[in-house]
Amino acid sequence: MFRVAVFSSKKYDRTFFDKFNTTSDLTFEYFDCRLSEETVELAQGFNAICVFVNDQVNANVLAKLANFGIEIIALRCAGFNNVDITEAKRLSIKVCRVPEYSPQAVAEHTVGLMLTLSRKFHKAYNRIREDNFALDGLMGFNLYGKTVGIIGTGNIGMATLRILKGFGCQLLCYDPSPSLEAKTEAKALTASYVPLATLFQQSDIISLHCPLVPETKHLVNQQTLSQMKPNAMLINTSRGALVDTKAAIKVLKSKQLGYLGIDVYEQETNLFFEDLSGEILQDDTFARLSSFPNVLITGHQGFFTEEAIATIAQTTIESLQKLLNQQAIEPILLVA
């Protein structure tokens, strides 16, 4: 029997993992806390650990995991920027992930942010609850005919393109290494691949769908923000550090950026996935960001659908079973 420690677990994780764990080979034990240098001792006695986006898997944590005999780190997400992959490989710890759980879930959330900002649904909802039916201040704009730039044409970026094509948008794309399938489908959707500077300059709406790697950190910064059209919209449902938050605040204050919708935040580790409603937030940058009337923030819930959580649980369990039994799994599931 193989024991798996699940960090950053929530009630829904337990429900879906227990539902799909139909074998007696695996047992899951759940920890509410994040994995970090302070909590890594909890991994003693386990064969594998399962972590999420804000768990800390740096060299120090990995060294202790190796000493505990941990063989596998299973990421229940697609991104792996929080794991020191080079060190894990050196320590012979296998790292697997869930590369595709529901591109449609994140794509639909992305377009939901666009629509909410463009039509001010959130403001209208609050007004109606106070019996205020006036339309002053709620005028929006059509997505139809707008130029939308998609940065990153992986599964989620392409799913977003398909939806926006149905809205009648003009579509631009940027990807330093698009797949042949993405290029073929983008052409069929009449989406054009353009240089990054061109996308920033010509788009009415820009949506980020790329991984966080050293080359993409603060991809959206003071310089690229200054290239955007006045009153343009920026959406980020990928990773928080793709956007330089302080630079975004500057252009929001100057009214150069018209709308900002984010489901991720570069300092989200101590905020998202927790109920902090009874506490005073200590993050002044986040507090300033959330004070703008043209900013919409959701707490990393783009992935959060029944279909996606089910796929995450099933894929993670299948990968763990195969790896713990020395069986091969699809290369796309492994992080080399």
Short mmCIF file of C-alpha atoms in Angstrom, two decimals:
data_model
loop_
_atom_site.label_atom_id
_atom_site.label_comp_id
_atom_site.label_asym_id
_atom_site.label_seq_id
_atom_site.Cartn_x
_atom_site.Cartn_y
_atom_site.Cartn_z
CA MET A 1 0.00 0.00 0.00
CA PHE A 2 1.32 3.42 -1.00
CA ARG A 3 0.61 6.42 1.19
CA VAL A 4 0.15 9.85 -0.41
CA ALA A 5 0.20 13.11 1.55
CA VAL A 6 -2.09 15.69 -0.04
CA PHE A 7 -1.12 19.26 0.84
CA SER A 8 -3.29 22.38 0.50
CA SER A 9 -6.31 20.10 0.45
CA LYS A 10 -9.86 21.37 0.54
CA LYS A 11 -13.14 19.60 1.07
CA TYR A 12 -13.72 19.27 -2.66
CA ASP A 13 -10.28 17.66 -3.14
CA ARG A 14 -11.12 15.02 -0.56
CA THR A 15 -14.53 14.36 -2.06
CA PHE A 16 -13.27 13.81 -5.60
CA PHE A 17 -10.06 11.94 -4.71
CA ASP A 18 -11.95 9.53 -2.45
CA LYS A 19 -14.63 9.08 -5.10
CA PHE A 20 -12.19 8.08 -7.84
CA ASN A 21 -9.72 6.13 -5.71
CA THR A 22 -11.25 2.71 -6.32
CA THR A 23 -8.09 0.71 -5.59
CA SER A 24 -6.64 -0.42 -2.29
CA ASP A 25 -3.12 0.29 -3.57
CA LEU A 26 -3.32 3.99 -2.70
CA THR A 27 -4.31 5.76 0.48
CA PHE A 28 -4.60 9.52 0.66
CA GLU A 29 -4.09 11.54 3.83
CA TYR A 30 -5.10 15.18 3.66
CA PHE A 31 -3.41 18.23 5.12
CA ASP A 32 -5.04 21.67 5.05
CA CYS A 33 -1.70 23.46 5.24
CA ARG A 34 0.53 24.34 2.31
CA LEU A 35 3.76 22.45 1.80
CA SER A 36 6.69 24.62 2.85
CA GLU A 37 9.98 24.43 4.68
CA GLU A 38 8.00 24.70 7.92
CA THR A 39 5.48 21.92 7.12
CA VAL A 40 7.59 19.45 5.11
CA GLU A 41 8.07 17.26 8.20
CA LEU A 42 4.47 16.11 7.74
CA ALA A 43 5.63 14.17 4.67
CA GLN A 44 7.56 11.64 6.75
CA GLY A 45 6.28 8.10 6.35
CA PHE A 46 4.70 8.68 2.94
CA ASN A 47 5.69 7.33 -0.46
CA ALA A 48 4.48 10.33 -2.44
CA ILE A 49 3.07 13.80 -2.00
CA CYS A 50 0.38 15.67 -3.93
CA VAL A 51 0.65 19.46 -4.16
CA PHE A 52 -1.13 22.43 -5.71
CA VAL A 53 -0.19 25.80 -7.22
CA ASN A 54 0.88 27.62 -4.03
CA ASP A 55 2.80 24.80 -2.37
CA GLN A 56 6.50 25.48 -1.98
CA VAL A 57 8.73 22.79 -3.51
CA ASN A 58 12.15 24.44 -3.53
CA ALA A 59 15.59 22.85 -3.12
CA ASN A 60 15.41 22.80 0.69
CA VAL A 61 12.00 21.15 0.68
CA LEU A 62 13.12 18.64 -1.94
CA ALA A 63 16.19 17.70 0.08
CA LYS A 64 14.01 16.80 3.05
CA LEU A 65 11.52 14.94 0.86
CA ALA A 66 14.38 12.88 -0.56
CA ASN A 67 15.58 12.07 2.96
CA PHE A 68 12.05 10.92 3.84
CA GLY A 69 12.09 8.54 0.87
CA ILE A 70 9.49 10.41 -1.18
CA GLU A 71 9.52 8.93 -4.67
CA ILE A 72 6.95 11.06 -6.47
CA ILE A 73 5.55 14.58 -6.41
CA ALA A 74 2.13 14.73 -8.07
CA LEU A 75 1.02 18.20 -9.09
CA ARG A 76 -2.75 18.47 -9.35
CA CYS A 77 -2.39 21.33 -11.83
CA ALA A 78 -0.75 22.04 -15.16
CA GLY A 79 1.86 24.61 -14.13
CA PHE A 80 5.02 23.63 -12.27
CA ASN A 81 6.75 26.97 -11.67
CA ASN A 82 6.62 26.33 -7.90
CA VAL A 83 8.82 23.21 -8.18
CA ASP A 84 12.61 23.19 -8.57
CA ILE A 85 12.54 20.65 -11.40
CA THR A 86 16.33 20.52 -11.83
CA GLU A 87 16.83 19.64 -8.17
CA ALA A 88 14.01 17.08 -8.21
CA LYS A 89 15.65 15.35 -11.17
CA ARG A 90 19.02 15.35 -9.43
CA LEU A 91 17.41 13.71 -6.40
CA SER A 92 15.63 11.15 -8.62
CA ILE A 93 12.21 12.31 -7.52
CA LYS A 94 9.65 11.93 -10.29
CA VAL A 95 7.29 14.87 -10.87
CA CYS A 96 3.98 14.41 -12.66
CA ARG A 97 1.19 16.85 -13.38
CA VAL A 98 -2.24 17.28 -14.95
CA PRO A 99 -1.49 19.05 -18.23
CA GLU A 100 -5.11 19.30 -19.34
CA TYR A 101 -8.05 19.11 -16.97
CA SER A 102 -10.58 21.36 -18.66
CA PRO A 103 -9.34 24.04 -21.04
CA GLN A 104 -12.97 25.03 -21.50
CA ALA A 105 -13.37 25.80 -17.80
CA VAL A 106 -10.62 28.42 -17.81
CA ALA A 107 -11.59 29.72 -21.25
CA GLU A 108 -15.21 30.22 -20.19
CA HIS A 109 -14.07 31.98 -17.01
CA THR A 110 -11.84 34.22 -19.12
CA VAL A 111 -14.72 35.29 -21.32
CA GLY A 112 -16.89 35.68 -18.22
CA LEU A 113 -14.41 38.23 -16.88
CA MET A 114 -14.50 40.05 -20.22
CA LEU A 115 -18.29 40.19 -20.25
CA THR A 116 -18.58 41.20 -16.61
CA LEU A 117 -16.17 44.08 -17.09
CA SER A 118 -17.58 45.16 -20.43
CA ARG A 119 -21.23 45.05 -19.32
CA LYS A 120 -20.69 45.81 -15.60
CA PHE A 121 -22.72 42.82 -14.40
CA HIS A 122 -21.11 42.99 -10.94
CA LYS A 123 -22.16 46.61 -10.46
CA ALA A 124 -25.68 45.97 -11.77
CA TYR A 125 -26.08 43.03 -9.39
CA ASN A 126 -25.22 45.19 -6.38
CA ARG A 127 -27.54 48.00 -7.52
CA ILE A 128 -30.55 45.75 -7.97
CA ARG A 129 -30.07 44.32 -4.48
CA GLU A 130 -30.53 47.90 -3.23
CA ASP A 131 -33.58 48.48 -5.48
CA ASN A 132 -31.61 50.85 -7.68
CA PHE A 133 -32.72 50.25 -11.27
CA ALA A 134 -31.04 53.27 -12.84
CA LEU A 135 -28.79 52.55 -15.83
CA ASP A 136 -26.53 55.57 -15.42
CA GLY A 137 -22.91 54.43 -15.23
CA LEU A 138 -23.65 50.94 -16.56
CA MET A 139 -23.12 51.56 -20.28
CA GLY A 140 -20.90 48.87 -21.73
CA PHE A 141 -19.54 47.88 -25.11
CA ASN A 142 -20.00 45.02 -27.58
CA LEU A 143 -17.43 42.27 -27.89
CA TYR A 144 -18.59 41.92 -31.50
CA GLY A 145 -16.06 43.47 -33.84
CA LYS A 146 -13.44 44.07 -31.15
CA THR A 147 -9.85 42.97 -31.70
CA VAL A 148 -8.80 40.44 -29.07
CA GLY A 149 -5.18 39.40 -28.64
CA ILE A 150 -4.45 35.97 -27.18
CA ILE A 151 -0.96 35.47 -25.76
CA GLY A 152 -0.28 31.73 -25.67
CA THR A 153 -2.06 29.28 -27.96
CA GLY A 154 -1.97 26.10 -25.94
CA ASN A 155 -5.15 24.22 -25.07
CA ILE A 156 -6.67 27.05 -23.00
CA GLY A 157 -5.68 29.79 -25.42
CA MET A 158 -7.21 27.87 -28.32
CA ALA A 159 -10.40 27.16 -26.36
CA THR A 160 -10.67 30.90 -25.69
CA LEU A 161 -10.15 31.68 -29.38
CA ARG A 162 -13.02 29.36 -30.35
CA ILE A 163 -15.42 31.08 -27.96
CA LEU A 164 -14.41 34.57 -29.06
CA LYS A 165 -14.80 33.61 -32.70
CA GLY A 166 -18.46 32.99 -31.90
CA PHE A 167 -18.74 36.54 -30.57
CA GLY A 168 -17.54 37.90 -33.89
CA CYS A 169 -14.22 39.22 -32.60
CA GLN A 170 -11.16 39.94 -34.72
CA LEU A 171 -8.49 37.60 -33.40
CA LEU A 172 -4.74 38.06 -32.99
CA CYS A 173 -2.32 35.53 -31.48
CA TYR A 174 1.21 35.48 -30.15
CA ASP A 175 3.12 32.34 -29.25
CA PRO A 176 6.90 31.90 -29.55
CA SER A 177 6.50 28.21 -30.43
CA PRO A 178 2.94 27.34 -31.47
CA SER A 179 2.13 23.74 -32.32
CA LEU A 180 1.24 22.78 -35.87
CA GLU A 181 -2.30 21.96 -34.66
CA ALA A 182 -2.65 25.41 -33.09
CA LYS A 183 -1.44 27.18 -36.22
CA THR A 184 -3.79 25.15 -38.40
CA GLU A 185 -6.83 25.80 -36.20
CA ALA A 186 -5.98 29.46 -35.70
CA LYS A 187 -5.92 29.88 -39.48
CA ALA A 188 -9.31 28.16 -39.72
CA LEU A 189 -10.64 30.61 -37.10
CA THR A 190 -9.18 33.51 -39.15
CA ALA A 191 -6.88 34.33 -36.24
CA SER A 192 -3.55 35.87 -37.21
CA TYR A 193 -0.21 35.24 -35.51
CA VAL A 194 1.57 38.56 -35.05
CA PRO A 195 4.64 39.87 -33.17
CA LEU A 196 4.04 40.59 -29.49
CA ALA A 197 4.44 44.36 -29.93
CA THR A 198 1.84 44.34 -32.70
CA LEU A 199 -0.61 42.44 -30.52
CA PHE A 200 -0.22 44.96 -27.68
CA GLN A 201 -0.65 47.89 -30.05
CA GLN A 202 -3.67 46.64 -31.99
CA SER A 203 -5.79 44.76 -29.43
CA ASP A 204 -8.83 46.17 -27.67
CA ILE A 205 -8.67 43.22 -25.27
CA ILE A 206 -5.60 41.16 -24.35
CA SER A 207 -5.86 37.78 -22.61
CA LEU A 208 -2.91 35.86 -21.16
CA HIS A 209 -2.71 32.08 -21.57
CA CYS A 210 0.96 31.22 -21.16
CA PRO A 211 3.02 29.45 -18.48
CA LEU A 212 5.15 31.27 -15.95
CA VAL A 213 8.80 30.73 -16.82
CA PRO A 214 11.76 33.13 -16.43
CA GLU A 215 11.14 34.47 -19.94
CA THR A 216 7.49 35.34 -19.24
CA LYS A 217 7.77 36.81 -15.74
CA HIS A 218 6.35 40.36 -15.90
CA LEU A 219 5.61 39.89 -19.58
CA VAL A 220 3.08 42.65 -18.98
CA ASN A 221 5.16 45.50 -17.62
CA GLN A 222 5.44 49.29 -17.80
CA GLN A 223 6.76 49.17 -21.36
CA THR A 224 4.24 46.73 -22.80
CA LEU A 225 1.35 48.38 -20.95
CA SER A 226 2.31 51.71 -22.49
CA GLN A 227 1.97 50.13 -25.94
CA MET A 228 -1.69 49.21 -25.38
CA LYS A 229 -4.57 51.18 -26.80
CA PRO A 230 -6.05 53.76 -24.42
CA ASN A 231 -8.96 52.23 -22.49
CA ALA A 232 -8.03 48.66 -23.50
CA MET A 233 -8.82 45.61 -21.36
CA LEU A 234 -6.32 43.14 -19.89
CA ILE A 235 -7.32 39.67 -18.66
CA ASN A 236 -5.07 37.22 -16.81
CA THR A 237 -6.24 33.71 -15.90
CA SER A 238 -2.81 32.05 -16.15
CA ARG A 239 -0.21 32.94 -13.51
CA GLY A 240 -0.07 36.10 -11.45
CA ALA A 241 3.56 36.99 -12.06
CA LEU A 242 2.96 37.37 -15.78
CA VAL A 243 1.78 40.87 -14.83
CA ASP A 244 3.85 43.45 -12.97
CA THR A 245 1.13 44.50 -10.52
CA LYS A 246 2.71 47.79 -9.55
CA ALA A 247 3.06 48.76 -13.21
CA ALA A 248 -0.59 47.84 -13.77
CA ILE A 249 -1.62 50.08 -10.88
CA LYS A 250 0.26 53.01 -12.43
CA VAL A 251 -1.52 52.70 -15.77
CA LEU A 252 -4.87 52.23 -14.04
CA LYS A 253 -4.28 55.45 -12.11
CA SER A 254 -3.34 57.31 -15.30
CA LYS A 255 -6.45 55.85 -17.02
CA GLN A 256 -4.31 54.38 -19.82
CA LEU A 257 -5.65 50.91 -18.96
CA GLY A 258 -9.43 50.85 -19.13
CA TYR A 259 -10.20 47.45 -17.56
CA LEU A 260 -8.32 44.75 -15.69
CA GLY A 261 -9.70 41.29 -14.94
CA ILE A 262 -7.52 38.81 -13.04
CA ASP A 263 -8.07 35.37 -11.59
CA VAL A 264 -4.45 35.19 -10.42
CA TYR A 265 -2.15 37.54 -8.52
CA GLU A 266 1.63 37.42 -8.20
CA GLN A 267 1.52 37.51 -4.38
CA GLU A 268 -1.56 35.31 -4.03
CA THR A 269 0.08 32.60 -1.91
CA ASN A 270 -1.06 34.04 1.41
CA LEU A 271 -4.45 35.19 0.11
CA PHE A 272 -6.18 32.89 -2.33
CA PHE A 273 -8.02 29.69 -1.33
CA GLU A 274 -8.45 30.95 2.24
CA ASP A 275 -11.32 32.67 4.08
CA LEU A 276 -9.78 35.91 5.34
CA SER A 277 -13.05 37.77 5.73
CA GLY A 278 -12.50 38.27 9.45
CA GLU A 279 -8.96 39.56 9.12
CA ILE A 280 -7.24 42.75 8.03
CA LEU A 281 -5.29 42.15 4.83
CA GLN A 282 -1.63 43.12 5.07
CA ASP A 283 -1.00 43.28 1.32
CA ASP A 284 -1.21 46.99 0.48
CA THR A 285 -0.63 46.38 -3.23
CA PHE A 286 -3.59 44.02 -3.45
CA ALA A 287 -5.73 46.44 -1.43
CA ARG A 288 -4.92 49.26 -3.86
CA LEU A 289 -5.56 47.05 -6.86
CA SER A 290 -8.95 45.92 -5.60
CA SER A 291 -10.03 49.51 -4.92
CA PHE A 292 -10.31 50.43 -8.61
CA PRO A 293 -13.87 50.41 -9.98
CA ASN A 294 -12.65 49.03 -13.31
CA VAL A 295 -10.80 46.06 -11.81
CA LEU A 296 -12.42 42.65 -11.34
CA ILE A 297 -10.66 40.00 -9.25
CA THR A 298 -11.62 36.37 -8.70
CA GLY A 299 -9.66 34.09 -6.40
CA HIS A 300 -8.04 31.58 -8.77
CA GLN A 301 -11.31 29.86 -9.58
CA GLY A 302 -10.99 29.65 -13.35
CA PHE A 303 -10.32 25.91 -13.14
CA PHE A 304 -13.05 25.30 -10.57
CA THR A 305 -15.76 23.23 -12.25
CA GLU A 306 -17.02 19.75 -11.44
CA GLU A 307 -15.65 18.45 -14.71
CA ALA A 308 -12.18 19.89 -14.09
CA ILE A 309 -11.87 18.68 -10.51
CA ALA A 310 -12.98 15.19 -11.56
CA THR A 311 -10.35 15.10 -14.30
CA ILE A 312 -7.65 16.33 -11.91
CA ALA A 313 -8.45 13.58 -9.41
CA GLN A 314 -8.67 10.84 -12.02
CA THR A 315 -5.48 11.82 -13.85
CA THR A 316 -3.50 12.21 -10.62
CA ILE A 317 -4.63 8.84 -9.27
CA GLU A 318 -3.86 7.04 -12.54
CA SER A 319 -0.40 8.62 -12.73
CA LEU A 320 0.41 7.73 -9.12
CA GLN A 321 -0.69 4.15 -9.56
CA LYS A 322 1.49 3.65 -12.62
CA LEU A 323 4.55 5.43 -11.27
CA LEU A 324 4.44 3.72 -7.90
CA ASN A 325 4.22 0.39 -9.70
CA GLN A 326 7.13 1.27 -11.99
CA GLN A 327 4.88 1.50 -15.05
CA ALA A 328 5.35 3.98 -17.87
CA ILE A 329 2.98 6.91 -18.22
CA GLU A 330 2.44 9.33 -21.09
CA PRO A 331 5.44 11.69 -21.41
CA ILE A 332 3.11 14.72 -21.34
CA LEU A 333 2.20 13.83 -17.74
CA LEU A 334 5.81 13.87 -16.57
CA VAL A 335 7.83 16.98 -15.87
CA ALA A 336 11.35 16.22 -17.03
#
